[in-house]
Amino acid sequence: MQADLKMNFFVEDLINLPKVRVRSVVREREAIFLQLGFREEEVACPHCGKKTGELNQTRTVRVRDLPISGQLVYLQIPRRQFYCKKCQQYFTEELFPMPKLSSIDFTL
């Protein structure tokens, strides 16, 4: 268990996404899957700036990253959509710039 925690911290340093933490690392055949989670429960609304934790929905997006030791690496990123009660707008949290119609071939 302790080794898993140390490994996750090391992987978090490698992927360098400050808003996320590595929840799990799964190795299957010739690929590594990093299941990511968010550090913050609330985010600021991009429309009015008020913080909200009113989660509307979450879907997982799989993004291919650079290979490690010849193995494919995929980031499984939860895309969270929030609802702001103040301005009554829905918005999707942005982790990093990612094309709207990206596929699993998008590389960070």
Short mmCIF file of N, CA, C and O in Angstrom, two decimals, residues 9-97:
data_model
loop_
_atom_site.label_atom_id
_atom_site.label_comp_id
_atom_site.label_asym_id
_atom_site.label_seq_id
_atom_site.Cartn_x
_atom_site.Cartn_y
_atom_site.Cartn_z
N PHE A 9 2.51 9.41 -6.31
CA PHE A 9 3.11 10.74 -6.21
C PHE A 9 4.16 10.94 -7.29
O PHE A 9 4.26 12.01 -7.88
N PHE A 10 4.94 9.92 -7.59
CA PHE A 10 5.94 10.00 -8.64
C PHE A 10 5.28 10.22 -9.99
O PHE A 10 5.70 11.06 -10.78
N VAL A 11 4.22 9.48 -10.26
CA VAL A 11 3.50 9.61 -11.54
C VAL A 11 2.86 10.99 -11.63
O VAL A 11 2.86 11.62 -12.69
N GLU A 12 2.32 11.51 -10.53
CA GLU A 12 1.74 12.86 -10.53
C GLU A 12 2.78 13.90 -10.92
O GLU A 12 2.48 14.84 -11.65
N ASP A 13 4.00 13.74 -10.43
CA ASP A 13 5.08 14.65 -10.82
C ASP A 13 5.37 14.55 -12.31
O ASP A 13 5.62 15.55 -12.98
N LEU A 14 5.32 13.34 -12.86
CA LEU A 14 5.60 13.14 -14.28
C LEU A 14 4.55 13.78 -15.18
O LEU A 14 4.89 14.42 -16.18
N ILE A 15 3.27 13.60 -14.85
CA ILE A 15 2.23 14.13 -15.74
C ILE A 15 2.04 15.63 -15.56
O ILE A 15 1.52 16.30 -16.43
N ASN A 16 2.45 16.17 -14.40
CA ASN A 16 2.48 17.61 -14.17
C ASN A 16 1.14 18.31 -14.44
O ASN A 16 1.08 19.29 -15.17
N LEU A 17 0.08 17.80 -13.87
CA LEU A 17 -1.24 18.42 -13.92
C LEU A 17 -1.64 18.75 -12.49
O LEU A 17 -2.12 17.88 -11.75
N PRO A 18 -1.41 19.99 -12.04
CA PRO A 18 -1.59 20.32 -10.63
C PRO A 18 -3.00 20.15 -10.07
O PRO A 18 -3.17 19.98 -8.87
N LYS A 19 -4.02 20.15 -10.91
CA LYS A 19 -5.40 20.04 -10.42
C LYS A 19 -5.84 18.61 -10.17
O LYS A 19 -6.92 18.38 -9.64
N VAL A 20 -5.02 17.64 -10.57
CA VAL A 20 -5.45 16.24 -10.46
C VAL A 20 -4.51 15.43 -9.59
O VAL A 20 -3.38 15.81 -9.33
N ARG A 21 -5.04 14.28 -9.18
CA ARG A 21 -4.23 13.29 -8.47
C ARG A 21 -4.43 11.96 -9.18
O ARG A 21 -5.46 11.75 -9.85
N VAL A 22 -3.47 11.08 -9.06
CA VAL A 22 -3.58 9.76 -9.66
C VAL A 22 -4.30 8.85 -8.68
O VAL A 22 -3.86 8.66 -7.56
N ARG A 23 -5.44 8.34 -9.10
CA ARG A 23 -6.23 7.45 -8.24
C ARG A 23 -5.75 6.01 -8.35
O ARG A 23 -5.74 5.28 -7.39
N SER A 24 -5.37 5.61 -9.57
CA SER A 24 -4.87 4.24 -9.75
C SER A 24 -4.03 4.15 -11.02
O SER A 24 -4.17 4.96 -11.93
N VAL A 25 -3.17 3.16 -11.03
CA VAL A 25 -2.34 2.85 -12.20
C VAL A 25 -2.59 1.39 -12.54
O VAL A 25 -2.41 0.51 -11.70
N VAL A 26 -3.05 1.15 -13.78
CA VAL A 26 -3.35 -0.22 -14.21
C VAL A 26 -2.51 -0.52 -15.44
O VAL A 26 -2.50 0.26 -16.40
N ARG A 27 -1.82 -1.64 -15.40
CA ARG A 27 -0.99 -2.06 -16.54
C ARG A 27 -1.66 -3.26 -17.18
O ARG A 27 -1.90 -4.28 -16.54
N GLU A 28 -2.00 -3.12 -18.47
CA GLU A 28 -2.63 -4.19 -19.23
C GLU A 28 -1.86 -4.42 -20.51
O GLU A 28 -1.76 -3.52 -21.34
N ARG A 29 -1.30 -5.59 -20.65
CA ARG A 29 -0.50 -5.98 -21.82
C ARG A 29 0.54 -4.92 -22.15
O ARG A 29 1.51 -4.77 -21.44
N GLU A 30 0.34 -4.16 -23.22
CA GLU A 30 1.33 -3.18 -23.65
C GLU A 30 0.88 -1.74 -23.40
O GLU A 30 1.34 -0.83 -24.08
N ALA A 31 0.00 -1.54 -22.44
CA ALA A 31 -0.50 -0.20 -22.15
C ALA A 31 -0.59 0.03 -20.65
O ALA A 31 -0.78 -0.89 -19.87
N ILE A 32 -0.45 1.30 -20.28
CA ILE A 32 -0.60 1.73 -18.89
C ILE A 32 -1.75 2.73 -18.85
O ILE A 32 -1.80 3.67 -19.64
N PHE A 33 -2.69 2.51 -17.93
CA PHE A 33 -3.84 3.39 -17.77
C PHE A 33 -3.74 4.10 -16.43
O PHE A 33 -3.65 3.45 -15.39
N LEU A 34 -3.75 5.43 -16.47
CA LEU A 34 -3.72 6.23 -15.25
C LEU A 34 -5.11 6.81 -15.03
O LEU A 34 -5.58 7.62 -15.81
N GLN A 35 -5.77 6.35 -13.97
CA GLN A 35 -7.09 6.88 -13.62
C GLN A 35 -6.87 8.12 -12.77
O GLN A 35 -6.29 8.03 -11.69
N LEU A 36 -7.32 9.27 -13.24
CA LEU A 36 -7.11 10.53 -12.54
C LEU A 36 -8.36 10.97 -11.80
O LEU A 36 -9.47 10.61 -12.16
N GLY A 37 -8.16 11.76 -10.77
CA GLY A 37 -9.25 12.35 -10.00
C GLY A 37 -8.88 13.79 -9.68
O GLY A 37 -7.73 14.20 -9.82
N PHE A 38 -9.84 14.57 -9.24
CA PHE A 38 -9.61 15.98 -8.96
C PHE A 38 -9.25 16.21 -7.50
O PHE A 38 -9.75 15.52 -6.62
N ARG A 39 -8.42 17.20 -7.27
CA ARG A 39 -8.05 17.58 -5.90
C ARG A 39 -9.14 18.44 -5.26
O ARG A 39 -9.39 18.36 -4.08
N GLU A 40 -9.79 19.28 -6.05
CA GLU A 40 -10.79 20.23 -5.54
C GLU A 40 -12.21 19.73 -5.82
O GLU A 40 -12.48 19.23 -6.90
N GLU A 41 -13.08 19.92 -4.85
CA GLU A 41 -14.48 19.57 -5.02
C GLU A 41 -15.27 20.71 -5.65
O GLU A 41 -16.27 20.49 -6.31
N GLU A 42 -14.81 21.94 -5.42
CA GLU A 42 -15.48 23.12 -5.95
C GLU A 42 -14.58 23.82 -6.97
O GLU A 42 -13.36 23.78 -6.85
N VAL A 43 -15.22 24.46 -7.95
CA VAL A 43 -14.48 25.23 -8.95
C VAL A 43 -15.18 26.57 -9.17
O VAL A 43 -16.37 26.72 -8.86
N ALA A 44 -14.45 27.53 -9.69
CA ALA A 44 -15.02 28.85 -9.97
C ALA A 44 -15.77 28.81 -11.30
O ALA A 44 -15.28 28.28 -12.29
N CYS A 45 -16.94 29.39 -11.31
CA CYS A 45 -17.74 29.50 -12.53
C CYS A 45 -17.03 30.45 -13.49
O CYS A 45 -16.69 31.56 -13.10
N PRO A 46 -16.83 30.05 -14.75
CA PRO A 46 -16.17 30.94 -15.70
C PRO A 46 -17.04 32.12 -16.13
O PRO A 46 -16.55 33.10 -16.67
N HIS A 47 -18.35 32.04 -15.86
CA HIS A 47 -19.28 33.09 -16.26
C HIS A 47 -19.36 34.22 -15.21
O HIS A 47 -19.35 35.39 -15.57
N CYS A 48 -19.43 33.83 -13.92
CA CYS A 48 -19.61 34.85 -12.87
C CYS A 48 -18.50 34.85 -11.82
O CYS A 48 -18.41 35.77 -11.02
N GLY A 49 -17.69 33.80 -11.79
CA GLY A 49 -16.58 33.73 -10.85
C GLY A 49 -16.90 33.12 -9.50
O GLY A 49 -16.00 32.88 -8.69
N LYS A 50 -18.17 32.83 -9.23
CA LYS A 50 -18.55 32.24 -7.93
C LYS A 50 -18.16 30.77 -7.89
O LYS A 50 -18.32 30.04 -8.86
N LYS A 51 -17.65 30.33 -6.72
CA LYS A 51 -17.29 28.91 -6.56
C LYS A 51 -18.56 28.08 -6.42
O LYS A 51 -19.50 28.48 -5.75
N THR A 52 -18.54 26.91 -7.06
CA THR A 52 -19.67 26.00 -6.96
C THR A 52 -19.16 24.56 -6.89
O THR A 52 -18.13 24.23 -7.45
N GLY A 53 -19.92 23.74 -6.19
CA GLY A 53 -19.64 22.32 -6.11
C GLY A 53 -20.84 21.52 -6.61
O GLY A 53 -20.93 20.32 -6.40
N GLU A 54 -21.75 22.22 -7.27
CA GLU A 54 -23.00 21.62 -7.77
C GLU A 54 -22.69 20.83 -9.04
O GLU A 54 -22.73 21.36 -10.15
N LEU A 55 -22.36 19.55 -8.87
CA LEU A 55 -21.98 18.69 -9.98
C LEU A 55 -23.22 18.23 -10.75
O LEU A 55 -24.15 17.68 -10.15
N ASN A 56 -23.24 18.48 -12.05
CA ASN A 56 -24.37 18.08 -12.89
C ASN A 56 -24.13 16.67 -13.45
O ASN A 56 -25.00 15.82 -13.37
N GLN A 57 -22.95 16.44 -14.02
CA GLN A 57 -22.62 15.13 -14.57
C GLN A 57 -21.11 14.99 -14.73
O GLN A 57 -20.38 15.97 -14.76
N THR A 58 -20.67 13.74 -14.83
CA THR A 58 -19.26 13.43 -15.05
C THR A 58 -19.18 12.35 -16.12
O THR A 58 -19.93 11.39 -16.09
N ARG A 59 -18.26 12.54 -17.06
CA ARG A 59 -17.98 11.48 -18.03
C ARG A 59 -16.47 11.35 -18.13
O ARG A 59 -15.74 12.30 -17.89
N THR A 60 -16.00 10.16 -18.43
CA THR A 60 -14.57 9.92 -18.49
C THR A 60 -14.07 10.01 -19.93
O THR A 60 -14.68 9.45 -20.84
N VAL A 61 -12.98 10.74 -20.10
CA VAL A 61 -12.34 10.88 -21.41
C VAL A 61 -10.99 10.19 -21.33
O VAL A 61 -10.26 10.35 -20.35
N ARG A 62 -10.66 9.41 -22.34
CA ARG A 62 -9.37 8.74 -22.40
C ARG A 62 -8.47 9.48 -23.38
O ARG A 62 -8.81 9.65 -24.55
N VAL A 63 -7.32 9.93 -22.89
CA VAL A 63 -6.37 10.70 -23.68
C VAL A 63 -5.05 9.95 -23.73
O VAL A 63 -4.54 9.53 -22.69
N ARG A 64 -4.51 9.77 -24.93
CA ARG A 64 -3.22 9.09 -25.05
C ARG A 64 -2.10 10.08 -24.76
O ARG A 64 -2.07 11.18 -25.31
N ASP A 65 -1.18 9.69 -23.91
CA ASP A 65 -0.03 10.50 -23.56
C ASP A 65 1.21 9.88 -24.21
O ASP A 65 1.11 8.90 -24.93
N LEU A 66 2.35 10.44 -23.93
CA LEU A 66 3.60 9.92 -24.48
C LEU A 66 3.91 8.55 -23.87
O LEU A 66 3.63 8.31 -22.70
N PRO A 67 4.51 7.65 -24.66
CA PRO A 67 4.83 6.32 -24.14
C PRO A 67 5.92 6.36 -23.07
O PRO A 67 6.75 7.26 -23.05
N ILE A 68 5.88 5.36 -22.21
CA ILE A 68 6.91 5.16 -21.19
C ILE A 68 7.52 3.78 -21.42
O ILE A 68 6.79 2.78 -21.42
N SER A 69 8.82 3.74 -21.65
CA SER A 69 9.53 2.47 -21.89
C SER A 69 8.86 1.64 -22.98
O SER A 69 8.73 0.43 -22.85
N GLY A 70 8.42 2.28 -24.03
CA GLY A 70 7.80 1.58 -25.15
C GLY A 70 6.36 1.18 -24.93
O GLY A 70 5.76 0.57 -25.81
N GLN A 71 5.78 1.50 -23.78
CA GLN A 71 4.38 1.16 -23.52
C GLN A 71 3.49 2.37 -23.73
O GLN A 71 3.85 3.49 -23.35
N LEU A 72 2.34 2.14 -24.34
CA LEU A 72 1.37 3.22 -24.52
C LEU A 72 0.86 3.66 -23.15
O LEU A 72 0.70 2.85 -22.25
N VAL A 73 0.61 4.95 -23.01
CA VAL A 73 0.09 5.50 -21.75
C VAL A 73 -1.20 6.25 -22.05
O VAL A 73 -1.24 7.09 -22.96
N TYR A 74 -2.24 5.92 -21.31
CA TYR A 74 -3.53 6.59 -21.45
C TYR A 74 -3.91 7.22 -20.13
O TYR A 74 -3.83 6.59 -19.08
N LEU A 75 -4.36 8.46 -20.19
CA LEU A 75 -4.90 9.16 -19.03
C LEU A 75 -6.41 9.05 -19.09
O LEU A 75 -7.02 9.41 -20.10
N GLN A 76 -7.02 8.54 -18.04
CA GLN A 76 -8.48 8.47 -17.96
C GLN A 76 -8.92 9.62 -17.07
O GLN A 76 -8.75 9.58 -15.85
N ILE A 77 -9.46 10.65 -17.72
CA ILE A 77 -9.73 11.92 -17.06
C ILE A 77 -11.24 12.12 -16.89
O ILE A 77 -11.98 12.09 -17.87
N PRO A 78 -11.69 12.35 -15.66
CA PRO A 78 -13.11 12.66 -15.48
C PRO A 78 -13.39 14.09 -15.94
O PRO A 78 -12.70 15.02 -15.53
N ARG A 79 -14.34 14.26 -16.83
CA ARG A 79 -14.76 15.60 -17.28
C ARG A 79 -16.01 15.95 -16.50
O ARG A 79 -17.05 15.33 -16.67
N ARG A 80 -15.89 16.94 -15.64
CA ARG A 80 -17.00 17.30 -14.76
C ARG A 80 -17.75 18.52 -15.30
O ARG A 80 -17.15 19.51 -15.67
N GLN A 81 -19.06 18.38 -15.33
CA GLN A 81 -19.92 19.51 -15.71
C GLN A 81 -20.63 19.99 -14.45
O GLN A 81 -21.24 19.20 -13.73
N PHE A 82 -20.52 21.29 -14.19
CA PHE A 82 -21.12 21.89 -13.00
C PHE A 82 -22.28 22.79 -13.38
O PHE A 82 -22.40 23.22 -14.53
N TYR A 83 -23.10 23.09 -12.37
CA TYR A 83 -24.19 24.05 -12.52
C TYR A 83 -23.96 25.16 -11.50
O TYR A 83 -23.73 24.90 -10.32
N CYS A 84 -23.99 26.40 -11.97
CA CYS A 84 -23.82 27.55 -11.09
C CYS A 84 -25.20 28.10 -10.73
O CYS A 84 -25.95 28.54 -11.61
N LYS A 85 -25.53 28.06 -9.44
CA LYS A 85 -26.84 28.56 -9.00
C LYS A 85 -26.94 30.07 -9.12
O LYS A 85 -28.03 30.60 -9.32
N LYS A 86 -25.80 30.76 -9.00
CA LYS A 86 -25.83 32.22 -9.04
C LYS A 86 -26.23 32.73 -10.43
O LYS A 86 -27.13 33.54 -10.57
N CYS A 87 -25.55 32.27 -11.48
CA CYS A 87 -25.85 32.78 -12.83
C CYS A 87 -26.66 31.78 -13.66
O CYS A 87 -26.97 32.03 -14.82
N GLN A 88 -26.99 30.62 -13.07
CA GLN A 88 -27.81 29.60 -13.70
C GLN A 88 -27.24 29.11 -15.03
O GLN A 88 -27.96 28.91 -16.01
N GLN A 89 -25.92 28.91 -15.05
CA GLN A 89 -25.23 28.43 -16.25
C GLN A 89 -24.57 27.08 -15.96
O GLN A 89 -24.10 26.83 -14.86
N TYR A 90 -24.50 26.24 -16.99
CA TYR A 90 -23.75 24.99 -16.93
C TYR A 90 -22.38 25.25 -17.53
O TYR A 90 -22.25 26.01 -18.49
N PHE A 91 -21.35 24.61 -16.98
CA PHE A 91 -20.02 24.73 -17.55
C PHE A 91 -19.22 23.47 -17.25
O PHE A 91 -19.46 22.77 -16.27
N THR A 92 -18.28 23.18 -18.14
CA THR A 92 -17.39 22.02 -17.98
C THR A 92 -16.03 22.51 -17.52
O THR A 92 -15.47 23.44 -18.10
N GLU A 93 -15.52 21.88 -16.50
CA GLU A 93 -14.23 22.24 -15.93
C GLU A 93 -13.11 21.96 -16.93
O GLU A 93 -13.10 20.92 -17.59
N GLU A 94 -12.17 22.89 -17.03
CA GLU A 94 -11.02 22.73 -17.93
C GLU A 94 -9.77 22.42 -17.12
O GLU A 94 -9.42 23.15 -16.20
N LEU A 95 -9.11 21.33 -17.45
CA LEU A 95 -7.85 20.98 -16.81
C LEU A 95 -6.66 21.58 -17.54
O LEU A 95 -5.72 22.04 -16.96
N PHE A 96 -6.73 21.49 -18.85
CA PHE A 96 -5.67 21.96 -19.73
C PHE A 96 -6.31 22.15 -21.09
O PHE A 96 -7.38 21.61 -21.36
N PRO A 97 -5.67 22.91 -21.97
CA PRO A 97 -6.24 23.10 -23.31
C PRO A 97 -6.36 21.76 -24.04
O PRO A 97 -5.39 21.03 -24.18
#
